[in-house]
Backbone as CSV, one residue per row, in Angstrom:
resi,resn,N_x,N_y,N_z,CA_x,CA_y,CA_z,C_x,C_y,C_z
1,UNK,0.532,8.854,2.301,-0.117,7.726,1.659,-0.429,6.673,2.719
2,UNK,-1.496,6.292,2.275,-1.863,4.545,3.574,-2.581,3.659,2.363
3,UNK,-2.967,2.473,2.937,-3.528,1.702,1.995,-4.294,1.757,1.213
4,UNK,-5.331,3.018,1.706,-6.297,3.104,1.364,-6.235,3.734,-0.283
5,UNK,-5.092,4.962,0.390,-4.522,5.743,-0.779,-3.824,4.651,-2.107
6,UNK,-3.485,3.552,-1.915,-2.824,2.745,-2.840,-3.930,2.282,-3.436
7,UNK,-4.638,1.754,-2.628,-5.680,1.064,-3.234,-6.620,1.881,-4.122
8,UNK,-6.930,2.763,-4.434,-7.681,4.181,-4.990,-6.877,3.830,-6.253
9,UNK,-5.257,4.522,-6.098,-4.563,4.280,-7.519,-5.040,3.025,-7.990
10,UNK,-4.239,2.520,-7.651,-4.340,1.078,-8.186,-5.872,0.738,-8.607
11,UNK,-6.789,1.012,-8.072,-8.121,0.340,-8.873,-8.181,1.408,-10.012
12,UNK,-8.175,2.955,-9.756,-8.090,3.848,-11.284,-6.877,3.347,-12.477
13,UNK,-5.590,2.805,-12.271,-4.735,2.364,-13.143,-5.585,1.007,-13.457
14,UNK,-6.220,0.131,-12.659,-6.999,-1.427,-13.573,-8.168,-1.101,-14.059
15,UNK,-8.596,0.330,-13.916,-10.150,0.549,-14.366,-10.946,-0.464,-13.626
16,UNK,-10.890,-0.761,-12.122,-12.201,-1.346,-11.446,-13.095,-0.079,-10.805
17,UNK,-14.275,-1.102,-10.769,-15.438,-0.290,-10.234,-15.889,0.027,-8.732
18,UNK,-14.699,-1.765,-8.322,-15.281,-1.829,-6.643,-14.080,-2.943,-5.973
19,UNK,-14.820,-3.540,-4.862,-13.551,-4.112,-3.948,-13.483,-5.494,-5.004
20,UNK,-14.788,-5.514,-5.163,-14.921,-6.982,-6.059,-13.636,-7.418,-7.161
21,UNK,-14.161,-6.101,-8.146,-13.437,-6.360,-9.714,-11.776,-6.089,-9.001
22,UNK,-11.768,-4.666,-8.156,-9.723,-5.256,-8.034,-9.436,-6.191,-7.016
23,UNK,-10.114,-7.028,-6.051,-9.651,-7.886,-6.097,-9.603,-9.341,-6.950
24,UNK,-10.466,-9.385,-8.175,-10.289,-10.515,-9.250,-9.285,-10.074,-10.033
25,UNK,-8.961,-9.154,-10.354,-7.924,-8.227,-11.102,-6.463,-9.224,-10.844
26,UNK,-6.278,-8.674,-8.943,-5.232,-8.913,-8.426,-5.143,-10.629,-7.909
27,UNK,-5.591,-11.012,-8.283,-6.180,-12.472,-7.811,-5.694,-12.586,-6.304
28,UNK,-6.264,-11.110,-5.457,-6.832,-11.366,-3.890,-8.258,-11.829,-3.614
29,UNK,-8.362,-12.108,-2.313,-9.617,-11.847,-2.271,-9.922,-10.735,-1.910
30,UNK,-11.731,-10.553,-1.893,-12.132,-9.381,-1.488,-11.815,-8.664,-0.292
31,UNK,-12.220,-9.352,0.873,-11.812,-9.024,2.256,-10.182,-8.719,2.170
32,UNK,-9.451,-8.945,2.013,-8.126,-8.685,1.658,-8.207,-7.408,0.950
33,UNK,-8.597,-6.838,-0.261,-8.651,-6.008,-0.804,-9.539,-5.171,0.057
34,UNK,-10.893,-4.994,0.454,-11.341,-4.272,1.619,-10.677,-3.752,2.378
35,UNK,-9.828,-4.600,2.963,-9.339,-4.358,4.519,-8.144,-3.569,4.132
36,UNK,-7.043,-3.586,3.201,-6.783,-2.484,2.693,-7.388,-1.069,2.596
37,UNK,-8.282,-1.275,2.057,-9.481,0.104,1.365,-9.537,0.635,2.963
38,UNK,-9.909,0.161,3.768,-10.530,0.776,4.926,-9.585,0.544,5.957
39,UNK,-8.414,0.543,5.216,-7.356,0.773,6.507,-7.131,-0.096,7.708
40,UNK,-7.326,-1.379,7.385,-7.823,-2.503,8.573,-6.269,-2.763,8.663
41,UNK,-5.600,-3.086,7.505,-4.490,-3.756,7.635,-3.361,-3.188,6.468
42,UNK,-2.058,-3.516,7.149,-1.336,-2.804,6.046,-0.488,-3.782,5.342
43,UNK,0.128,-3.599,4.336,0.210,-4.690,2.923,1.990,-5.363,3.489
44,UNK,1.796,-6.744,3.378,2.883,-7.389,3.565,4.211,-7.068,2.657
45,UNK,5.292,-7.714,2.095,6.118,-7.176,1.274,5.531,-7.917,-0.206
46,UNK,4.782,-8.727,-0.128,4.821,-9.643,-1.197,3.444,-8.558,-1.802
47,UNK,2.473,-7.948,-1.253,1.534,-7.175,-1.646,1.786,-5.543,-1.892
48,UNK,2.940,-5.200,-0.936,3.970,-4.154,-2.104,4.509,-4.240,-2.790
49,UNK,5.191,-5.543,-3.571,5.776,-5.586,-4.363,4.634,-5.975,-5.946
50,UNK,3.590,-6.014,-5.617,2.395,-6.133,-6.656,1.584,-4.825,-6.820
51,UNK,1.592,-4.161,-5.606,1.152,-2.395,-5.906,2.289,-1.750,-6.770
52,UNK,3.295,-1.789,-6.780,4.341,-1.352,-6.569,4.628,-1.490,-8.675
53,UNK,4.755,-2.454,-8.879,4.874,-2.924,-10.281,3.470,-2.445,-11.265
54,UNK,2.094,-2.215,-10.495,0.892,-2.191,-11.175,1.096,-0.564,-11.171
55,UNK,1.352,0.407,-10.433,1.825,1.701,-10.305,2.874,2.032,-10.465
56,UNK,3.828,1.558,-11.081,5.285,1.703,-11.244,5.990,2.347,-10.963
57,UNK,6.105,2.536,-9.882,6.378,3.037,-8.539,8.036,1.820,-8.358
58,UNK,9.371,2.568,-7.458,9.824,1.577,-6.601,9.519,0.664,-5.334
59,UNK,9.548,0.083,-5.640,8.958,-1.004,-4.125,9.328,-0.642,-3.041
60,UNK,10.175,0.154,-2.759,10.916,0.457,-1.326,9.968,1.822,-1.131
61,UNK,8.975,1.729,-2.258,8.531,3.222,-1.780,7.453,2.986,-1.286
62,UNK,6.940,1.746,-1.626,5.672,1.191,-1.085,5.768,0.402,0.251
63,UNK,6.820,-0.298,0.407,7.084,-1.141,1.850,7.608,-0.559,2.719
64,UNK,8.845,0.941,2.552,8.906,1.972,3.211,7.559,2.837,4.053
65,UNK,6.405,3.335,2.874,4.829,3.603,3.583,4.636,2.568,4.384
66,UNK,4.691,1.598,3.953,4.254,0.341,5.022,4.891,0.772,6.121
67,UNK,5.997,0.808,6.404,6.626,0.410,7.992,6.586,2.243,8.731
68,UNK,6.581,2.565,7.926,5.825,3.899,8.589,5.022,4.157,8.947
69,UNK,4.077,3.268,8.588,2.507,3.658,9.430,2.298,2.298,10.287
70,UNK,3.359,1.121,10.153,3.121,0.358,11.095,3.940,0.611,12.604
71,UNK,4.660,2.082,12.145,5.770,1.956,13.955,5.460,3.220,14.376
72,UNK,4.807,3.125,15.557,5.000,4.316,16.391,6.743,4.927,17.217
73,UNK,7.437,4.391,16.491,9.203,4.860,16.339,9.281,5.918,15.779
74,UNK,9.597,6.822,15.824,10.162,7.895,15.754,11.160,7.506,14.562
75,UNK,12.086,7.190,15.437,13.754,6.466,14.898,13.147,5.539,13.353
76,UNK,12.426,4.813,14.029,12.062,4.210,12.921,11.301,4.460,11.479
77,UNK,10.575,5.557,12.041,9.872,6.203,11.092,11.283,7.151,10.055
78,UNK,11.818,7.686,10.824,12.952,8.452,9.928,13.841,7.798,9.041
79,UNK,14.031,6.519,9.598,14.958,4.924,8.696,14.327,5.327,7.603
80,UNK,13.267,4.439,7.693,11.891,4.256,6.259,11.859,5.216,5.502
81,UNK,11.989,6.848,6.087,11.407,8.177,5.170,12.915,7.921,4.483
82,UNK,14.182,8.139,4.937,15.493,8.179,4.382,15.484,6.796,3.319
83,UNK,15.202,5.864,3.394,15.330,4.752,2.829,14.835,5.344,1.816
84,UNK,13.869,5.501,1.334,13.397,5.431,0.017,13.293,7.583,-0.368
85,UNK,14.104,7.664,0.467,14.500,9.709,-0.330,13.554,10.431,0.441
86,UNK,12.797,10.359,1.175,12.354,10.906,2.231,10.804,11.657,1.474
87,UNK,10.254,10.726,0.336,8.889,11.648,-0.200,7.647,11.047,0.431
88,UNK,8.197,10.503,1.311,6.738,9.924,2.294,6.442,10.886,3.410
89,UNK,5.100,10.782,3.649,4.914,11.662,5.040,4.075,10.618,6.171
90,UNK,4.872,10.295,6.734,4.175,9.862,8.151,3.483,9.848,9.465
């Protein structure tokens, strides 16, 4: 999973059409919601914990993806997969 992949769910669970409608949805802005979509940037804890509740999903499963695709660690990458049961792939 990466942002992009969240962002996909998440606009099919709000029924949006585009970057526009989920970010009015989520009261982001667009560029924010974009830059997600296209992988620019990856979601703080306060923006996993709003994917996370809209997909009802655990949050550690979403901020776990996060720090996995933000560390080229090894070590670190294996923390994150164990943290949340190891169903992420990095």
């Amino acid at each position: 999973m990466n942002t992009s992949d969240y962002m996909n769910l998440v606009r099919k669970k709000l029924n949006t059409q585009n970057v526009n409608q989920t970010a009015k949805a989520l009261g982001w802005t667009a560029t924010k919601v974009k830059n997600y979509v296209e992988n620019k940037n990856r979601m703080n804890n306060e923006a996993c914990l709003v994917i996370a509740n809209i997909l009802e999903v655990p949050v550690i499963e979403v901020i776990a993806t996060m720090e996995v695709l933000r560390t080229d660690d090894n070590e670190k990458k294996l923390m994150w997969l164990q943290a949340c049961g190891s169903n992420l792939k990095g």
